[in-house]
PDB file of C-alpha atoms in Angstrom:
ATOM      1  CA  MET L   1       0.174  -0.116   0.200  1.00 42.00           C
ATOM      2  CA  SER L   2       1.774   3.536  -1.027  1.00 40.00           C
ATOM      3  CA  ARG L   3       2.059   5.726   1.746  1.00 37.00           C
ATOM      4  CA  ASN L   4      -0.352   8.377   0.042  1.00 39.00           C
ATOM      5  CA  ILE L   5      -3.302   5.424   0.480  1.00 35.00           C
ATOM      6  CA  LEU L   6      -2.133   4.829   4.126  1.00 34.00           C
ATOM      7  CA  THR L   7      -2.205   8.292   4.942  1.00 34.00           C
ATOM      8  CA  PHE L   8      -5.892   8.303   3.253  1.00 33.00           C
ATOM      9  CA  PHE L   9      -7.149   5.673   5.557  1.00 32.00           C
ATOM     10  CA  VAL L  10      -5.433   6.815   8.640  1.00 34.00           C
ATOM     11  CA  LEU L  11      -7.206  10.298   8.222  1.00 35.00           C
ATOM     12  CA  LEU L  12     -10.221   8.635   7.535  1.00 33.00           C
ATOM     13  CA  ALA L  13     -10.417   6.685  10.469  1.00 36.00           C
ATOM     14  CA  LEU L  14      -9.825   9.912  12.767  1.00 35.00           C
ATOM     15  CA  LEU L  15     -12.766  11.627  10.915  1.00 37.00           C
ATOM     16  CA  LEU L  16     -15.343   8.905  11.319  1.00 35.00           C
ATOM     17  CA  PRO L  17     -17.198   9.204  14.471  1.00 39.00           C
ATOM     18  CA  VAL L  18     -16.722   6.738  16.783  1.00 37.00           C
ATOM     19  CA  MET L  19     -19.538   4.031  16.770  1.00 37.00           C
ATOM     20  CA  PRO L  20     -21.528   4.140  19.933  1.00 44.00           C
ATOM     21  CA  ALA L  21     -21.287   0.834  22.015  1.00 47.00           C
ATOM     22  CA  PHE L  22     -25.277   0.470  21.716  1.00 48.00           C
ATOM     23  CA  ALA L  23     -24.827  -0.250  17.678  1.00 47.00           C
ATOM     24  CA  SER L  24     -22.091  -2.949  18.288  1.00 56.00           C
ATOM     25  CA  ASP L  25     -24.813  -5.939  19.035  1.00 75.00           C
ATOM     26  CA  PRO L  26     -27.985  -6.241  16.823  1.00 75.00           C
ATOM     27  CA  GLY L  27     -29.690  -7.658  20.036  1.00 89.00           C
ATOM     28  CA  ASN L  28     -29.011  -4.473  21.748  1.00 94.00           C
ATOM     29  CA  PHE L  29     -30.743  -0.746  21.062  1.00 97.00           C
ATOM     30  CA  LEU L  30     -28.380   0.700  23.898  1.00 97.00           C
ATOM     31  CA  HIS L  31     -25.400  -0.493  26.015  1.00 97.00           C
ATOM     32  CA  ASP L  32     -23.739   2.672  27.196  1.00 98.00           C
ATOM     33  CA  GLU L  33     -20.915   2.212  30.075  1.00 97.00           C
ATOM     34  CA  PHE L  34     -20.636   6.074  30.207  1.00 98.00           C
ATOM     35  CA  ASP L  35     -17.277   6.723  28.756  1.00 97.00           C
ATOM     36  CA  THR L  36     -18.916   9.956  27.658  1.00 97.00           C
ATOM     37  CA  LEU L  37     -22.559  11.923  27.965  1.00 97.00           C
ATOM     38  CA  ASP L  38     -22.387  12.305  23.944  1.00 97.00           C
ATOM     39  CA  HIS L  39     -25.553  10.349  23.435  1.00 97.00           C
ATOM     40  CA  TRP L  40     -27.483  11.910  26.034  1.00 98.00           C
ATOM     41  CA  LYS L  41     -29.189  15.082  26.429  1.00 98.00           C
ATOM     42  CA  PRO L  42     -30.616  17.521  29.352  1.00 97.00           C
ATOM     43  CA  LEU L  43     -34.161  16.126  30.258  1.00 97.00           C
ATOM     44  CA  LEU L  44     -35.896  19.435  32.082  1.00 94.00           C
ATOM     45  CA  PHE L  45     -39.541  20.112  33.518  1.00 90.00           C
ATOM     46  CA  PRO L  46     -41.587  23.145  33.447  1.00 86.00           C
ATOM     47  CA  LYS L  47     -41.197  25.387  36.574  1.00 87.00           C
ATOM     48  CA  ILE L  48     -37.964  23.754  37.606  1.00 93.00           C
ATOM     49  CA  GLU L  49     -35.109  26.410  38.346  1.00 90.00           C
ATOM     50  CA  LYS L  50     -32.497  24.541  39.732  1.00 97.00           C
ATOM     51  CA  TYR L  51     -31.038  21.380  37.692  1.00 98.00           C
ATOM     52  CA  SER L  52     -29.500  18.549  38.939  1.00 98.00           C
ATOM     53  CA  VAL L  53     -25.866  17.784  37.586  1.00 98.00           C
ATOM     54  CA  TYR L  54     -24.770  15.141  35.715  1.00 98.00           C
ATOM     55  CA  SER L  55     -20.984  14.229  34.670  1.00 98.00           C
ATOM     56  CA  ILE L  56     -18.321  11.586  34.019  1.00 98.00           C
ATOM     57  CA  VAL L  57     -15.960  10.460  36.357  1.00 98.00           C
ATOM     58  CA  LYS L  58     -13.307   7.903  35.740  1.00 96.00           C
ATOM     59  CA  GLU L  59     -11.422   5.398  38.346  1.00 92.00           C
ATOM     60  CA  GLY L  60      -8.245   3.740  36.721  1.00 92.00           C
ATOM     61  CA  GLU L  61      -9.700   1.910  33.339  1.00 91.00           C
ATOM     62  CA  ASN L  62     -13.418   2.387  34.551  1.00 95.00           C
ATOM     63  CA  SER L  63     -15.846   5.399  34.197  1.00 98.00           C
ATOM     64  CA  TYR L  64     -19.225   6.167  35.558  1.00 98.00           C
ATOM     65  CA  LEU L  65     -22.009   8.451  35.325  1.00 98.00           C
ATOM     66  CA  LYS L  66     -22.151  10.766  38.248  1.00 98.00           C
ATOM     67  CA  ALA L  67     -25.733  12.501  39.258  1.00 98.00           C
ATOM     68  CA  GLU L  68     -26.115  15.124  41.824  1.00 98.00           C
ATOM     69  CA  SER L  69     -28.741  16.998  43.146  1.00 98.00           C
ATOM     70  CA  ASN L  70     -29.014  19.907  45.497  1.00 98.00           C
ATOM     71  CA  ALA L  71     -32.793  20.996  45.848  1.00 98.00           C
ATOM     72  CA  SER L  72     -32.992  20.409  41.854  1.00 98.00           C
ATOM     73  CA  ALA L  73     -34.263  18.551  39.527  1.00 98.00           C
ATOM     74  CA  SER L  74     -33.430  17.171  35.719  1.00 98.00           C
ATOM     75  CA  GLY L  75     -32.408  14.214  34.166  1.00 98.00           C
ATOM     76  CA  MET L  76     -30.511  12.994  31.184  1.00 98.00           C
ATOM     77  CA  VAL L  77     -32.460  11.287  28.237  1.00 98.00           C
ATOM     78  CA  PHE L  78     -30.962   9.242  25.564  1.00 98.00           C
ATOM     79  CA  LYS L  79     -31.100  10.979  22.339  1.00 98.00           C
ATOM     80  CA  LYS L  80     -32.922   8.170  20.498  1.00 98.00           C
ATOM     81  CA  GLU L  81     -35.878   6.657  20.879  1.00 98.00           C
ATOM     82  CA  PHE L  82     -36.805   2.951  20.789  1.00 98.00           C
ATOM     83  CA  ASN L  83     -39.700   0.615  19.927  1.00 98.00           C
ATOM     84  CA  VAL L  84     -40.789  -0.921  23.233  1.00 98.00           C
ATOM     85  CA  PHE L  85     -41.725  -4.139  20.931  1.00 98.00           C
ATOM     86  CA  GLU L  86     -38.317  -4.915  19.690  1.00 97.00           C
ATOM     87  CA  TYR L  87     -36.450  -4.024  22.681  1.00 98.00           C
ATOM     88  CA  PRO L  88     -38.614  -4.822  26.209  1.00 98.00           C
ATOM     89  CA  LYS L  89     -35.705  -5.223  28.442  1.00 98.00           C
ATOM     90  CA  VAL L  90     -33.540  -2.886  30.555  1.00 98.00           C
ATOM     91  CA  LYS L  91     -30.833  -3.673  32.940  1.00 98.00           C
ATOM     92  CA  TRP L  92     -28.431  -1.459  34.793  1.00 98.00           C
ATOM     93  CA  ALA L  93     -25.930  -0.783  37.865  1.00 98.00           C
ATOM     94  CA  TRP L  94     -26.498   1.961  40.254  1.00 98.00           C
ATOM     95  CA  LYS L  95     -25.240   3.214  43.641  1.00 98.00           C
ATOM     96  CA  ALA L  96     -26.694   5.821  45.661  1.00 98.00           C
ATOM     97  CA  GLY L  97     -25.112   7.547  48.134  1.00 98.00           C
ATOM     98  CA  ASN L  98     -27.887   8.128  50.550  1.00 98.00           C
ATOM     99  CA  VAL L  99     -31.665   8.610  50.533  1.00 98.00           C
ATOM    100  CA  TYR L 100     -33.869  11.764  51.295  1.00 98.00           C
ATOM    101  CA  ARG L 101     -35.096  12.147  55.138  1.00 97.00           C
ATOM    102  CA  LYS L 102     -38.256  13.630  53.925  1.00 98.00           C
ATOM    103  CA  GLY L 103     -38.740  11.579  50.922  1.00 98.00           C
ATOM    104  CA  ASP L 104     -42.145   9.808  50.329  1.00 97.00           C
ATOM    105  CA  ALA L 105     -43.406   8.278  47.309  1.00 97.00           C
ATOM    106  CA  ASN L 106     -47.244   8.370  48.175  1.00 96.00           C
ATOM    107  CA  ASP L 107     -46.856  12.459  48.819  1.00 96.00           C
ATOM    108  CA  LYS L 108     -46.103  15.307  46.342  1.00 96.00           C
ATOM    109  CA  SER L 109     -43.918  16.884  49.221  1.00 97.00           C
ATOM    110  CA  GLY L 110     -41.643  13.913  48.957  1.00 98.00           C
ATOM    111  CA  ASP L 111     -41.894  12.625  45.356  1.00 98.00           C
ATOM    112  CA  ASP L 112     -37.982  12.798  45.123  1.00 98.00           C
ATOM    113  CA  TYR L 113     -35.681  10.001  44.587  1.00 98.00           C
ATOM    114  CA  PRO L 114     -31.654   9.829  44.539  1.00 98.00           C
ATOM    115  CA  VAL L 115     -31.604   7.912  41.350  1.00 98.00           C
ATOM    116  CA  ARG L 116     -34.115   6.462  39.337  1.00 98.00           C
ATOM    117  CA  VAL L 117     -34.490   4.905  35.756  1.00 98.00           C
ATOM    118  CA  TYR L 118     -37.460   6.859  33.848  1.00 98.00           C
ATOM    119  CA  ILE L 119     -39.266   4.944  31.129  1.00 98.00           C
ATOM    120  CA  PHE L 120     -41.980   7.207  29.143  1.00 97.00           C
ATOM    121  CA  PHE L 121     -43.716   6.655  26.207  1.00 98.00           C
ATOM    122  CA  LYS L 122     -44.461   8.856  23.270  1.00 97.00           C
ATOM    123  CA  TYR L 123     -47.985  10.374  22.833  1.00 94.00           C
ATOM    124  CA  GLU L 124     -49.792   9.511  19.694  1.00 89.00           C
ATOM    125  CA  PRO L 125     -52.560  12.220  18.924  1.00 88.00           C
ATOM    126  CA  GLU L 126     -53.813  10.180  15.953  1.00 87.00           C
ATOM    127  CA  LYS L 127     -54.819   7.472  18.466  1.00 86.00           C
ATOM    128  CA  ALA L 128     -55.845   9.686  21.195  1.00 87.00           C
ATOM    129  CA  SER L 129     -59.476   9.922  22.623  1.00 89.00           C
ATOM    130  CA  PHE L 130     -61.523  13.329  22.319  1.00 88.00           C
ATOM    131  CA  SER L 131     -60.876  14.187  25.776  1.00 88.00           C
ATOM    132  CA  ARG L 132     -57.071  13.298  26.033  1.00 88.00           C
ATOM    133  CA  LYS L 133     -56.504  15.280  22.795  1.00 89.00           C
ATOM    134  CA  VAL L 134     -58.178  18.490  24.343  1.00 90.00           C
ATOM    135  CA  LYS L 135     -55.805  17.916  27.391  1.00 87.00           C
ATOM    136  CA  TYR L 136     -52.578  17.285  25.608  1.00 86.00           C
ATOM    137  CA  GLY L 137     -53.528  20.268  23.526  1.00 89.00           C
ATOM    138  CA  ILE L 138     -53.738  22.443  26.176  1.00 90.00           C
ATOM    139  CA  ALA L 139     -50.333  21.159  27.272  1.00 82.00           C
ATOM    140  CA  LYS L 140     -48.492  21.531  24.116  1.00 87.00           C
ATOM    141  CA  ARG L 141     -49.736  25.324  24.300  1.00 87.00           C
ATOM    142  CA  LEU L 142     -48.321  25.936  27.438  1.00 84.00           C
ATOM    143  CA  TYR L 143     -45.264  24.396  27.280  1.00 79.00           C
ATOM    144  CA  GLY L 144     -44.396  23.598  23.668  1.00 84.00           C
ATOM    145  CA  GLU L 145     -44.657  20.044  23.301  1.00 85.00           C
ATOM    146  CA  TYR L 146     -46.816  17.263  24.448  1.00 86.00           C
ATOM    147  CA  PRO L 147     -46.019  15.316  27.660  1.00 89.00           C
ATOM    148  CA  PRO L 148     -45.678  11.638  27.815  1.00 95.00           C
ATOM    149  CA  HIS L 149     -48.358   9.639  26.884  1.00 96.00           C
ATOM    150  CA  SER L 150     -47.399   7.624  30.194  1.00 97.00           C
ATOM    151  CA  SER L 151     -44.292   6.309  32.091  1.00 98.00           C
ATOM    152  CA  LEU L 152     -42.703   4.036  34.252  1.00 98.00           C
ATOM    153  CA  ASN L 153     -40.553   5.111  36.905  1.00 98.00           C
ATOM    154  CA  TYR L 154     -37.941   2.264  38.660  1.00 98.00           C
ATOM    155  CA  ILE L 155     -36.822   3.952  41.913  1.00 98.00           C
ATOM    156  CA  TRP L 156     -34.618   3.509  44.765  1.00 98.00           C
ATOM    157  CA  ALA L 157     -37.369   4.647  47.180  1.00 98.00           C
ATOM    158  CA  ASN L 158     -36.545   6.587  50.216  1.00 98.00           C
ATOM    159  CA  ARG L 159     -38.051   4.099  52.560  1.00 97.00           C
ATOM    160  CA  LYS L 160     -39.994   1.167  52.571  1.00 95.00           C
ATOM    161  CA  HIS L 161     -43.010   0.852  51.032  1.00 96.00           C
ATOM    162  CA  ASP L 162     -45.708  -1.996  51.425  1.00 95.00           C
ATOM    163  CA  ARG L 163     -46.361  -2.196  47.878  1.00 96.00           C
ATOM    164  CA  ARG L 164     -43.959  -2.646  44.671  1.00 97.00           C
ATOM    165  CA  VAL L 165     -46.043  -0.183  42.526  1.00 98.00           C
ATOM    166  CA  ILE L 166     -46.902   3.486  43.312  1.00 98.00           C
ATOM    167  CA  PRO L 167     -49.286   5.899  41.473  1.00 97.00           C
ATOM    168  CA  SER L 168     -47.122   9.118  40.869  1.00 97.00           C
ATOM    169  CA  ALA L 169     -48.453  11.792  43.134  1.00 94.00           C
ATOM    170  CA  PHE L 170     -48.057  14.392  40.066  1.00 93.00           C
ATOM    171  CA  ALA L 171     -49.453  12.550  37.311  1.00 92.00           C
ATOM    172  CA  SER L 172     -51.998   9.969  36.750  1.00 92.00           C
ATOM    173  CA  ASP L 173     -50.621   7.902  34.167  1.00 95.00           C
ATOM    174  CA  SER L 174     -47.249   7.436  35.716  1.00 98.00           C
ATOM    175  CA  ARG L 175     -46.087   4.767  37.869  1.00 98.00           C
ATOM    176  CA  MET L 176     -43.190   4.549  40.323  1.00 98.00           C
ATOM    177  CA  ILE L 177     -41.752   0.696  40.805  1.00 98.00           C
ATOM    178  CA  VAL L 178     -39.699   0.237  43.811  1.00 98.00           C
ATOM    179  CA  LEU L 179     -36.646  -1.700  43.136  1.00 98.00           C
ATOM    180  CA  GLN L 180     -34.629  -0.604  46.267  1.00 98.00           C
ATOM    181  CA  ALA L 181     -35.842   1.066  49.291  1.00 98.00           C
ATOM    182  CA  GLY L 182     -34.107   2.833  52.423  1.00 97.00           C
ATOM    183  CA  LEU L 183     -30.800   2.476  53.497  1.00 97.00           C
ATOM    184  CA  GLU L 184     -29.853  -1.218  53.267  1.00 95.00           C
ATOM    185  CA  ARG L 185     -27.962  -1.318  50.207  1.00 98.00           C
ATOM    186  CA  ILE L 186     -26.491   2.386  50.356  1.00 98.00           C
ATOM    187  CA  GLY L 187     -23.164   2.851  49.049  1.00 98.00           C
ATOM    188  CA  GLN L 188     -23.293  -0.737  47.219  1.00 98.00           C
ATOM    189  CA  TRP L 189     -23.406  -1.301  43.250  1.00 98.00           C
ATOM    190  CA  VAL L 190     -26.706  -3.064  42.735  1.00 98.00           C
ATOM    191  CA  GLU L 191     -27.465  -4.607  39.692  1.00 98.00           C
ATOM    192  CA  GLU L 192     -31.120  -4.576  38.108  1.00 98.00           C
ATOM    193  CA  GLU L 193     -32.822  -6.274  35.109  1.00 98.00           C
ATOM    194  CA  VAL L 194     -36.500  -5.305  34.181  1.00 98.00           C
ATOM    195  CA  ASP L 195     -39.016  -6.007  31.428  1.00 98.00           C
ATOM    196  CA  ILE L 196     -40.774  -2.832  30.707  1.00 98.00           C
ATOM    197  CA  LEU L 197     -43.082  -4.377  28.110  1.00 98.00           C
ATOM    198  CA  ARG L 198     -44.422  -6.746  30.890  1.00 98.00           C
ATOM    199  CA  ASP L 199     -44.766  -4.165  33.982  1.00 98.00           C
ATOM    200  CA  TYR L 200     -46.511  -1.659  31.522  1.00 98.00           C
ATOM    201  CA  ARG L 201     -49.059  -4.462  30.464  1.00 98.00           C
ATOM    202  CA  GLU L 202     -49.657  -5.557  33.985  1.00 98.00           C
ATOM    203  CA  ILE L 203     -49.583  -2.262  35.504  1.00 98.00           C
ATOM    204  CA  PHE L 204     -51.976  -0.706  32.850  1.00 98.00           C
ATOM    205  CA  GLY L 205     -53.823  -3.686  31.518  1.00 98.00           C
ATOM    206  CA  SER L 206     -52.897  -3.256  27.815  1.00 97.00           C
ATOM    207  CA  ASP L 207     -50.264  -2.418  25.416  1.00 98.00           C
ATOM    208  CA  PRO L 208     -48.060   1.084  25.571  1.00 98.00           C
ATOM    209  CA  PRO L 209     -47.584   3.232  22.725  1.00 97.00           C
ATOM    210  CA  PRO L 210     -44.724   1.679  20.935  1.00 98.00           C
ATOM    211  CA  ILE L 211     -42.057   4.512  20.634  1.00 97.00           C
ATOM    212  CA  THR L 212     -40.315   4.933  23.749  1.00 98.00           C
ATOM    213  CA  SER L 213     -37.541   6.995  25.936  1.00 98.00           C
ATOM    214  CA  ILE L 214     -35.293   6.260  28.423  1.00 98.00           C
ATOM    215  CA  ALA L 215     -33.825   8.801  30.985  1.00 98.00           C
ATOM    216  CA  ILE L 216     -31.804   8.589  34.248  1.00 98.00           C
ATOM    217  CA  MET L 217     -32.435  10.854  37.203  1.00 98.00           C
ATOM    218  CA  ASN L 218     -31.506  12.217  40.489  1.00 98.00           C
ATOM    219  CA  ASP L 219     -34.018  14.983  41.788  1.00 98.00           C
ATOM    220  CA  SER L 220     -34.584  16.551  44.981  1.00 98.00           C
ATOM    221  CA  ASP L 221     -36.327  19.703  44.191  1.00 97.00           C
ATOM    222  CA  ASN L 222     -39.846  18.944  46.600  1.00 97.00           C
ATOM    223  CA  THR L 223     -37.734  17.626  49.510  1.00 98.00           C
ATOM    224  CA  GLY L 224     -35.087  20.483  49.198  1.00 98.00           C
ATOM    225  CA  GLU L 225     -32.491  18.141  49.796  1.00 98.00           C
ATOM    226  CA  SER L 226     -29.238  16.779  48.151  1.00 98.00           C
ATOM    227  CA  SER L 227     -27.471  13.242  47.211  1.00 98.00           C
ATOM    228  CA  VAL L 228     -25.079  11.975  44.902  1.00 98.00           C
ATOM    229  CA  SER L 229     -25.580   8.622  43.023  1.00 98.00           C
ATOM    230  CA  PHE L 230     -23.504   6.397  40.099  1.00 98.00           C
ATOM    231  CA  PHE L 231     -24.297   4.522  37.100  1.00 98.00           C
ATOM    232  CA  ASP L 232     -21.833   1.854  35.621  1.00 98.00           C
ATOM    233  CA  TYR L 233     -23.597   0.861  32.407  1.00 98.00           C
ATOM    234  CA  ILE L 234     -27.063   0.996  31.398  1.00 98.00           C
ATOM    235  CA  GLU L 235     -28.441  -1.598  28.687  1.00 98.00           C
ATOM    236  CA  VAL L 236     -31.722  -1.687  26.423  1.00 98.00           C
ATOM    237  CA  TYR L 237     -32.144  -4.967  24.648  1.00 98.00           C
ATOM    238  CA  ARG L 238     -34.319  -7.514  22.979  1.00 96.00           C
TER     239      ARG L 238
END
């Protein structure tokens, strides 16, 4: 191979974007070990003035997503949507540094979690009932876009609850699903694995809209407290 041709391929390799980990396995939509946040964007909510902070931290050859909140709320949402019927399963490893003393999933004033995985399903206006179209049309005029049709929140609850699934204190079509609770495993890496399609069907009694997004959150705007949590990896797969 001539030097000019070799130089061309070296330059081409440098200029081409690095393929993200989620593209390497046809069985995966997403597999992110948080070397970068390039594939994520901020998830912001109306009337929230202070946002949580997300960053990449490295320890030797390992990297983690660090999520910090201080009387704040926001998330990081993966930039690409996926079809939940094609990729219904999610697994991840997370670690919470603390829980919120005033946190309580049953009450609006305590509806904060040091770490959660937020799955939301895209509203489809062409399939909506008249009343839902009116409701969502008003929301779009107020906030510039439609809210989700419905959502599942996999949470590290601040205290023990007597049920695994708790209706959201803020949204009628949102459910909080308790995976961890309280102080027992604080400071430890915990691996989770869920089937979001199965959970949705069991909870709502129907299929969800197909187009789905995934986000990671640490929020404390209601309790006014603070926390630091981490993700080691997250995966969405068949």
